[in-house]
Amino acid sequence: MSEEHVFAEVRRLAPTVRERAAEAEARACVPEATIKELAGSGFFRLLQPRRYGGYAADPSVFFRCLRTLAHACGSTGWVAAVLGVEAWQVALFNPQAQEDVWGPDRDARICVSLAPVGTVTSAAEGYRLSGRWSFASGCDHATWAQLGAIVRDDEGKPVEMRTFLVPKEDYRIEPVWDTVGLRGTGSNDLVVEDAFVPVYRTLSADGIASATRPGYAVNPEPVYRLPLGSMFTTSIASPVVGMAEAAYDEYLDAMRTRIRVTGRAPVAEDPFAQVRVGRAASDIDAAWLQLSRNIADLYECARSGDEPPKGLRTRLRRDQVLATERAVRAVDLLMENAGGGAMRVGDSVLQRAWRDVHTARGHTTNDPEKALALFGKHAFGFDVDDPML
């Protein structure tokens, strides 16, 4: 199949994913059947290297899939984003690390928790790793985890941030996920107790950001030339837009037949409700149009062999955080006008989207002040440097 065929398959699966949204929430985990169907569609291979049967696809296809899946079920879109983009990140590692992951199983999936909370000690040809990592979305469906930790010198002073690839047999999952929104993501804790990680299965923050990533030796496709910050943050923002679109569609469907108690007129005839629809639709459109434009411009740089300029990278971060902000604002506008029935406990698409977008907003990459300050600093001519650029 081509990458566009994968997108078509994801669209075909969307109604079934939507039917399982309540099940995902009840189980606090995306159903295994959904993961198997997504794997069968080729979705998890979109950002996987071609040498392991992947597509090394145009990233815009990947992000369109995330938008589609999140429109059907916010939790499924979120888990698809995390597991899907990790295939891209593992492609940056030493070729032997990639072989460890995909050599025995080309369908291997990787979850992630990058907060540097672990404890690291040096060992012969590697490191010993211990600790507890939270928010590992989709970990029940992964056989590897990428975990962050700070390497320190003999005096305990920080030397560098590194990420560590750890197989499932070296960690255990602690089921702690119980939240208001994104309940189906199964973003549980991972616990590692003195696991050995060889040097080649680690990658420094500088290595991820460098123009000579280890994975370049075997993966020449342009998608792997994109900045980590751009890929990861857009993977977080794209599902949020899909969630907002689901809320918008559900609101329109519900309000076409709802009669307002005061005045006894249909809500659809209320000019103030119509204004809310106009504002919400514009916010959602603006969010997606800017995300799409920035990724297209970034990918064109990679295809041309050019280094993405800082202006484009800060613009992408600016628009990424504002895409999330616009999506949340759109859903709030609609929820405020949806009536008390929308707040009832039950299988409400609008209420689920409202809970999901607010939970997603709390992700560290969606902090608007930091990203907007980076853009403003660069616009004024100052040098900017951030791991999420």
Short mmCIF file of C-alpha atoms in Angstrom, two decimals:
data_model
loop_
_atom_site.label_atom_id
_atom_site.label_comp_id
_atom_site.label_asym_id
_atom_site.label_seq_id
_atom_site.Cartn_x
_atom_site.Cartn_y
_atom_site.Cartn_z
CA MET A 1 0.00 0.00 0.00
CA SER A 2 1.00 3.61 -0.47
CA GLU A 3 0.92 6.04 2.44
CA GLU A 4 -2.29 7.54 1.03
CA HIS A 5 -3.83 4.07 1.08
CA VAL A 6 -2.96 3.93 4.78
CA PHE A 7 -4.85 7.16 5.34
CA ALA A 8 -7.83 5.74 3.46
CA GLU A 9 -7.74 2.64 5.68
CA VAL A 10 -7.62 4.78 8.82
CA ARG A 11 -10.66 6.70 7.60
CA ARG A 12 -12.44 3.41 6.97
CA LEU A 13 -11.69 2.28 10.54
CA ALA A 14 -12.85 5.56 12.13
CA PRO A 15 -16.53 4.58 12.65
CA THR A 16 -15.48 1.41 14.50
CA VAL A 17 -13.04 3.42 16.61
CA ARG A 18 -15.89 5.80 17.46
CA GLU A 19 -18.08 2.90 18.58
CA ARG A 20 -15.35 1.77 20.99
CA ALA A 21 -14.73 5.21 22.58
CA ALA A 22 -16.85 4.45 25.64
CA GLU A 23 -15.14 1.07 26.04
CA ALA A 24 -11.73 2.78 25.96
CA GLU A 25 -12.82 5.11 28.76
CA ALA A 26 -14.30 2.30 30.84
CA ARG A 27 -11.15 0.19 30.54
CA ALA A 28 -8.75 3.16 30.80
CA CYS A 29 -7.03 1.64 27.78
CA VAL A 30 -7.53 1.65 24.02
CA PRO A 31 -9.06 -1.75 23.10
CA GLU A 32 -6.57 -4.27 21.79
CA ALA A 33 -8.81 -4.85 18.76
CA THR A 34 -8.33 -1.20 17.74
CA ILE A 35 -4.55 -1.44 18.00
CA LYS A 36 -4.56 -4.61 15.89
CA GLU A 37 -6.70 -2.97 13.24
CA LEU A 38 -4.49 0.11 13.15
CA ALA A 39 -1.45 -2.13 12.79
CA GLY A 40 -3.17 -3.95 9.94
CA SER A 41 -3.92 -0.64 8.22
CA GLY A 42 -0.20 0.19 8.11
CA PHE A 43 -0.62 3.19 10.39
CA PHE A 44 2.22 2.29 12.78
CA ARG A 45 4.57 1.90 9.80
CA LEU A 46 4.03 5.42 8.47
CA LEU A 47 7.09 6.87 10.26
CA GLN A 48 9.04 3.59 10.45
CA PRO A 49 12.17 3.33 8.24
CA ARG A 50 11.80 1.63 4.88
CA ARG A 51 14.55 -0.81 5.71
CA TYR A 52 12.17 -2.33 8.29
CA GLY A 53 9.11 -2.34 6.06
CA GLY A 54 7.94 1.17 6.91
CA TYR A 55 6.89 4.04 4.68
CA ALA A 56 9.16 6.83 5.97
CA ALA A 57 6.14 8.87 4.89
CA ASP A 58 5.44 12.50 4.33
CA PRO A 59 4.58 13.54 7.92
CA SER A 60 1.44 15.33 6.78
CA VAL A 61 -0.16 11.92 6.14
CA PHE A 62 0.63 10.86 9.70
CA PHE A 63 -0.88 14.02 11.16
CA ARG A 64 -4.03 13.69 9.06
CA CYS A 65 -4.45 10.18 10.43
CA LEU A 66 -4.15 11.51 13.98
CA ARG A 67 -6.78 14.15 13.33
CA THR A 68 -9.13 11.50 11.89
CA LEU A 69 -8.61 9.06 14.77
CA ALA A 70 -9.04 11.73 17.45
CA HIS A 71 -12.26 12.87 15.79
CA ALA A 72 -13.50 9.31 16.34
CA CYS A 73 -12.02 8.87 19.84
CA GLY A 74 -9.73 11.35 21.56
CA SER A 75 -7.89 8.70 23.56
CA THR A 76 -7.25 6.57 20.49
CA GLY A 77 -5.92 9.57 18.58
CA TRP A 78 -3.61 10.43 21.47
CA VAL A 79 -2.21 6.90 21.83
CA ALA A 80 -1.77 6.63 18.06
CA ALA A 81 0.20 9.89 18.14
CA VAL A 82 2.58 8.74 20.87
CA LEU A 83 3.19 5.22 19.59
CA GLY A 84 3.35 6.40 15.98
CA VAL A 85 5.88 9.20 16.46
CA GLU A 86 8.13 6.95 18.53
CA ALA A 87 8.85 4.89 15.42
CA TRP A 88 10.24 8.10 13.95
CA GLN A 89 12.37 8.81 17.01
CA VAL A 90 13.82 5.29 17.24
CA ALA A 91 14.92 5.73 13.60
CA LEU A 92 17.35 8.39 14.89
CA PHE A 93 19.16 5.91 17.18
CA ASN A 94 22.25 3.86 16.50
CA PRO A 95 21.50 1.23 13.80
CA GLN A 96 22.13 -1.57 16.31
CA ALA A 97 19.44 -0.13 18.62
CA GLN A 98 17.00 -0.12 15.71
CA GLU A 99 17.93 -3.74 14.99
CA ASP A 100 17.27 -4.66 18.63
CA VAL A 101 13.78 -3.18 18.37
CA TRP A 102 12.67 -4.15 14.87
CA GLY A 103 15.00 -6.99 13.90
CA PRO A 104 13.03 -9.66 15.80
CA ASP A 105 9.65 -7.96 15.27
CA ARG A 106 8.92 -5.33 12.62
CA ASP A 107 5.62 -4.63 14.37
CA ALA A 108 7.30 -3.69 17.66
CA ARG A 109 5.89 -0.51 19.20
CA ILE A 110 7.53 1.90 21.60
CA CYS A 111 5.95 4.00 24.35
CA VAL A 112 7.70 6.99 25.89
CA SER A 113 8.18 9.02 29.05
CA LEU A 114 10.93 11.57 28.54
CA ALA A 115 10.87 13.46 31.85
CA PRO A 116 14.41 12.94 33.20
CA VAL A 117 13.40 11.40 36.53
CA GLY A 118 15.45 8.22 36.49
CA THR A 119 18.70 7.40 38.25
CA VAL A 120 21.67 6.48 36.06
CA THR A 121 25.02 4.94 36.97
CA SER A 122 27.82 4.13 34.55
CA ALA A 123 28.62 0.51 33.80
CA ALA A 124 30.94 -1.27 31.40
CA GLU A 125 29.77 -0.44 27.86
CA GLY A 126 26.56 1.08 29.14
CA TYR A 127 24.49 2.29 32.07
CA ARG A 128 22.39 0.95 34.95
CA LEU A 129 18.96 2.58 34.99
CA SER A 130 16.36 2.75 37.78
CA GLY A 131 13.30 4.86 38.51
CA ARG A 132 9.60 5.49 37.96
CA TRP A 133 8.30 7.28 34.90
CA SER A 134 4.75 8.60 34.58
CA PHE A 135 2.36 9.31 31.70
CA ALA A 136 3.51 6.48 29.41
CA SER A 137 0.50 6.65 27.09
CA GLY A 138 -0.33 3.40 25.32
CA CYS A 139 2.24 1.43 27.31
CA ASP A 140 -0.02 -1.66 27.38
CA HIS A 141 0.41 -1.88 23.62
CA ALA A 142 4.18 -1.44 23.51
CA THR A 143 7.09 -3.86 23.80
CA TRP A 144 9.73 -1.16 24.32
CA ALA A 145 9.92 2.11 26.23
CA GLN A 146 12.02 5.20 25.68
CA LEU A 147 12.82 6.83 29.03
CA GLY A 148 14.61 10.03 29.96
CA ALA A 149 17.27 10.49 32.64
CA ILE A 150 20.17 12.79 33.57
CA VAL A 151 23.67 11.35 33.43
CA ARG A 152 25.82 12.71 36.26
CA ASP A 153 29.55 12.74 36.93
CA ASP A 154 31.29 11.16 39.93
CA GLU A 155 30.44 14.20 42.05
CA GLY A 156 26.77 14.00 41.20
CA LYS A 157 26.74 17.02 38.91
CA PRO A 158 24.53 16.85 35.80
CA VAL A 159 26.48 16.09 32.65
CA GLU A 160 23.81 15.53 30.01
CA MET A 161 20.25 14.46 29.32
CA ARG A 162 19.94 11.08 27.61
CA THR A 163 17.10 8.84 26.51
CA PHE A 164 17.26 5.10 27.09
CA LEU A 165 15.59 2.33 25.06
CA VAL A 166 14.40 -0.39 27.43
CA PRO A 167 12.66 -3.67 26.46
CA LYS A 168 9.42 -4.68 28.17
CA GLU A 169 11.08 -7.39 30.23
CA ASP A 170 13.13 -4.69 31.99
CA TYR A 171 10.18 -2.64 33.27
CA ARG A 172 6.78 -3.18 34.83
CA ILE A 173 3.59 -1.22 34.34
CA GLU A 174 1.92 0.29 37.41
CA PRO A 175 -1.79 0.93 36.61
CA VAL A 176 -2.35 4.37 38.12
CA TRP A 177 -4.19 6.20 35.32
CA ASP A 178 -7.51 7.63 36.56
CA THR A 179 -8.29 11.06 35.13
CA VAL A 180 -11.12 13.30 34.01
CA GLY A 181 -10.09 13.35 30.36
CA LEU A 182 -8.14 11.16 27.95
CA ARG A 183 -9.19 8.32 30.22
CA GLY A 184 -8.66 5.70 27.55
CA THR A 185 -4.98 6.46 26.96
CA GLY A 186 -3.75 4.14 29.73
CA SER A 187 -0.97 6.61 30.53
CA ASN A 188 0.36 4.54 33.41
CA ASP A 189 3.67 4.53 35.28
CA LEU A 190 6.68 2.46 34.25
CA VAL A 191 9.04 1.16 36.93
CA VAL A 192 12.61 0.09 36.18
CA GLU A 193 14.83 -1.56 38.76
CA ASP A 194 18.54 -1.62 37.94
CA ALA A 195 18.27 -2.48 34.25
CA PHE A 196 21.38 -2.55 32.08
CA VAL A 197 21.16 -0.40 28.94
CA PRO A 198 24.05 -0.61 26.44
CA VAL A 199 25.49 2.68 25.22
CA TYR A 200 24.19 2.16 21.69
CA ARG A 201 20.63 2.03 23.00
CA THR A 202 20.93 5.53 24.44
CA LEU A 203 20.92 8.90 22.72
CA SER A 204 21.91 12.25 24.16
CA ALA A 205 19.79 15.36 23.81
CA ASP A 206 22.62 16.89 21.77
CA GLY A 207 22.66 13.79 19.56
CA ILE A 208 18.94 14.09 18.87
CA ALA A 209 19.36 17.75 17.90
CA SER A 210 22.55 17.32 15.86
CA ALA A 211 22.85 17.33 12.08
CA THR A 212 24.57 13.93 12.29
CA ARG A 213 22.11 11.75 14.17
CA PRO A 214 23.32 8.14 14.41
CA GLY A 215 20.32 6.86 12.48
CA TYR A 216 21.29 8.90 9.42
CA ALA A 217 23.84 6.22 8.59
CA VAL A 218 21.05 3.85 7.52
CA ASN A 219 17.91 5.99 7.14
CA PRO A 220 18.39 8.60 4.38
CA GLU A 221 14.71 9.50 3.96
CA PRO A 222 13.95 13.24 4.40
CA VAL A 223 11.38 12.77 7.18
CA TYR A 224 14.22 11.88 9.58
CA ARG A 225 15.83 15.30 8.95
CA LEU A 226 12.96 17.09 10.69
CA PRO A 227 13.57 18.56 14.17
CA LEU A 228 12.42 16.49 17.14
CA GLY A 229 10.58 19.44 18.65
CA SER A 230 8.58 20.03 15.49
CA MET A 231 7.58 16.40 15.04
CA PHE A 232 6.75 15.69 18.66
CA THR A 233 4.79 18.86 19.38
CA THR A 234 2.74 18.60 16.19
CA SER A 235 1.97 14.99 17.12
CA ILE A 236 0.48 16.30 20.37
CA ALA A 237 -1.48 19.17 18.79
CA SER A 238 -2.99 17.29 15.83
CA PRO A 239 -5.26 15.00 17.87
CA VAL A 240 -6.50 17.97 19.89
CA VAL A 241 -7.83 19.56 16.70
CA GLY A 242 -9.58 16.29 15.86
CA MET A 243 -11.20 16.25 19.30
CA ALA A 244 -12.48 19.79 18.77
CA GLU A 245 -13.94 18.83 15.40
CA ALA A 246 -15.82 15.97 17.05
CA ALA A 247 -17.28 18.40 19.58
CA TYR A 248 -18.29 20.79 16.80
CA ASP A 249 -20.05 18.10 14.77
CA GLU A 250 -21.85 16.74 17.83
CA TYR A 251 -22.98 20.23 18.87
CA LEU A 252 -24.50 20.90 15.45
CA ASP A 253 -26.33 17.58 15.45
CA ALA A 254 -27.71 18.08 18.96
CA MET A 255 -28.75 21.71 18.57
CA ARG A 256 -30.67 21.16 15.32
CA THR A 257 -33.44 19.50 17.31
CA ARG A 258 -33.04 21.00 20.79
CA ILE A 259 -35.77 23.41 21.85
CA ARG A 260 -34.75 26.15 24.25
CA VAL A 261 -37.09 26.41 27.25
CA THR A 262 -37.17 30.20 27.13
CA GLY A 263 -38.92 31.29 23.95
CA ARG A 264 -39.63 27.72 22.82
CA ALA A 265 -37.54 28.23 19.68
CA PRO A 266 -34.98 25.78 18.33
CA VAL A 267 -31.43 26.56 19.44
CA ALA A 268 -30.40 26.41 15.78
CA GLU A 269 -32.46 29.59 15.19
CA ASP A 270 -30.73 31.48 18.01
CA PRO A 271 -28.41 34.08 16.43
CA PHE A 272 -26.11 33.94 19.45
CA ALA A 273 -25.71 30.18 19.02
CA GLN A 274 -25.01 30.80 15.36
CA VAL A 275 -22.27 33.25 16.28
CA ARG A 276 -20.70 30.66 18.59
CA VAL A 277 -20.70 28.15 15.75
CA GLY A 278 -19.00 30.68 13.48
CA ARG A 279 -16.28 31.44 16.02
CA ALA A 280 -15.69 27.79 16.90
CA ALA A 281 -15.48 26.73 13.24
CA SER A 282 -13.01 29.50 12.45
CA ASP A 283 -10.79 28.61 15.42
CA ILE A 284 -10.70 24.95 14.41
CA ASP A 285 -9.97 25.77 10.76
CA ALA A 286 -7.22 28.22 11.68
CA ALA A 287 -5.61 25.68 13.98
CA TRP A 288 -5.43 22.98 11.32
CA LEU A 289 -4.46 25.26 8.43
CA GLN A 290 -1.45 26.61 10.33
CA LEU A 291 -0.34 23.19 11.53
CA SER A 292 -0.56 21.86 7.97
CA ARG A 293 1.26 24.80 6.43
CA ASN A 294 4.15 24.63 8.85
CA ILE A 295 4.72 20.90 8.48
CA ALA A 296 4.55 21.22 4.69
CA ASP A 297 7.14 24.00 4.73
CA LEU A 298 9.36 22.06 7.11
CA TYR A 299 9.17 18.88 5.04
CA GLU A 300 10.01 20.81 1.88
CA CYS A 301 13.20 22.02 3.61
CA ALA A 302 14.10 18.44 4.48
CA ARG A 303 13.43 17.22 0.94
CA SER A 304 15.62 20.00 -0.45
CA GLY A 305 18.42 19.11 1.94
CA ASP A 306 18.21 22.48 3.68
CA GLU A 307 18.47 23.06 7.42
CA PRO A 308 15.08 24.32 8.67
CA PRO A 309 15.57 27.98 9.65
CA LYS A 310 14.94 29.08 13.21
CA GLY A 311 12.19 31.39 11.99
CA LEU A 312 10.20 28.44 10.65
CA ARG A 313 10.82 26.35 13.75
CA THR A 314 9.71 29.11 16.13
CA ARG A 315 6.70 29.77 13.91
CA LEU A 316 5.74 26.12 14.10
CA ARG A 317 5.92 26.15 17.90
CA ARG A 318 3.93 29.39 18.00
CA ASP A 319 1.16 27.95 15.86
CA GLN A 320 1.24 24.55 17.55
CA VAL A 321 0.46 25.92 21.02
CA LEU A 322 -2.11 28.31 19.58
CA ALA A 323 -3.74 25.42 17.69
CA THR A 324 -4.34 23.72 21.01
CA GLU A 325 -5.53 26.98 22.57
CA ARG A 326 -7.96 27.57 19.70
CA ALA A 327 -9.27 24.00 19.90
CA VAL A 328 -9.94 24.34 23.63
CA ARG A 329 -11.60 27.72 23.14
CA ALA A 330 -13.83 26.34 20.39
CA VAL A 331 -15.01 23.45 22.52
CA ASP A 332 -15.63 25.77 25.48
CA LEU A 333 -17.76 28.08 23.32
CA LEU A 334 -19.95 25.17 22.29
CA MET A 335 -20.12 23.51 25.69
CA GLU A 336 -21.25 26.74 27.35
CA ASN A 337 -24.26 26.80 25.03
CA ALA A 338 -25.06 23.06 25.02
CA GLY A 339 -27.35 23.01 28.05
CA GLY A 340 -27.35 20.90 31.19
CA GLY A 341 -27.96 17.68 29.29
CA ALA A 342 -24.42 17.77 27.94
CA MET A 343 -23.10 17.50 31.50
CA ARG A 344 -24.88 14.24 32.29
CA VAL A 345 -22.65 11.25 32.92
CA GLY A 346 -22.90 8.95 29.95
CA ASP A 347 -21.67 8.44 26.42
CA SER A 348 -21.71 12.10 25.38
CA VAL A 349 -19.36 12.90 22.50
CA LEU A 350 -19.41 16.61 23.30
CA GLN A 351 -18.68 16.12 26.98
CA ARG A 352 -15.91 13.60 26.26
CA ALA A 353 -14.27 16.01 23.80
CA TRP A 354 -14.54 18.81 26.36
CA ARG A 355 -12.82 16.69 29.01
CA ASP A 356 -10.23 15.40 26.56
CA VAL A 357 -9.12 18.77 25.15
CA HIS A 358 -8.69 20.24 28.62
CA THR A 359 -6.62 17.26 29.73
CA ALA A 360 -4.53 17.44 26.55
CA ARG A 361 -3.98 21.16 27.12
CA GLY A 362 -2.04 20.27 30.27
CA HIS A 363 0.71 18.52 28.32
CA THR A 364 4.02 20.35 28.69
CA THR A 365 4.35 20.98 24.94
CA ASN A 366 1.07 22.93 24.99
CA ASP A 367 2.35 25.65 27.33
CA PRO A 368 1.66 28.79 25.23
CA GLU A 369 3.75 31.33 27.13
CA LYS A 370 7.06 29.52 26.66
CA ALA A 371 6.54 28.82 22.96
CA LEU A 372 5.26 32.32 22.20
CA ALA A 373 8.21 33.87 24.05
CA LEU A 374 10.58 31.84 21.87
CA PHE A 375 8.92 33.22 18.76
CA GLY A 376 8.96 36.77 20.09
CA LYS A 377 12.60 36.53 21.14
CA HIS A 378 13.62 35.35 17.67
CA ALA A 379 11.46 38.01 16.01
CA PHE A 380 13.38 40.68 17.94
CA GLY A 381 16.65 39.27 16.66
CA PHE A 382 17.84 37.37 19.72
CA ASP A 383 19.35 33.90 19.53
CA VAL A 384 17.00 31.15 20.67
CA ASP A 385 17.78 27.60 21.70
CA ASP A 386 15.31 25.09 23.10
CA PRO A 387 15.07 21.28 22.91
CA MET A 388 11.51 21.57 21.57
CA LEU A 389 12.49 23.69 18.56
#
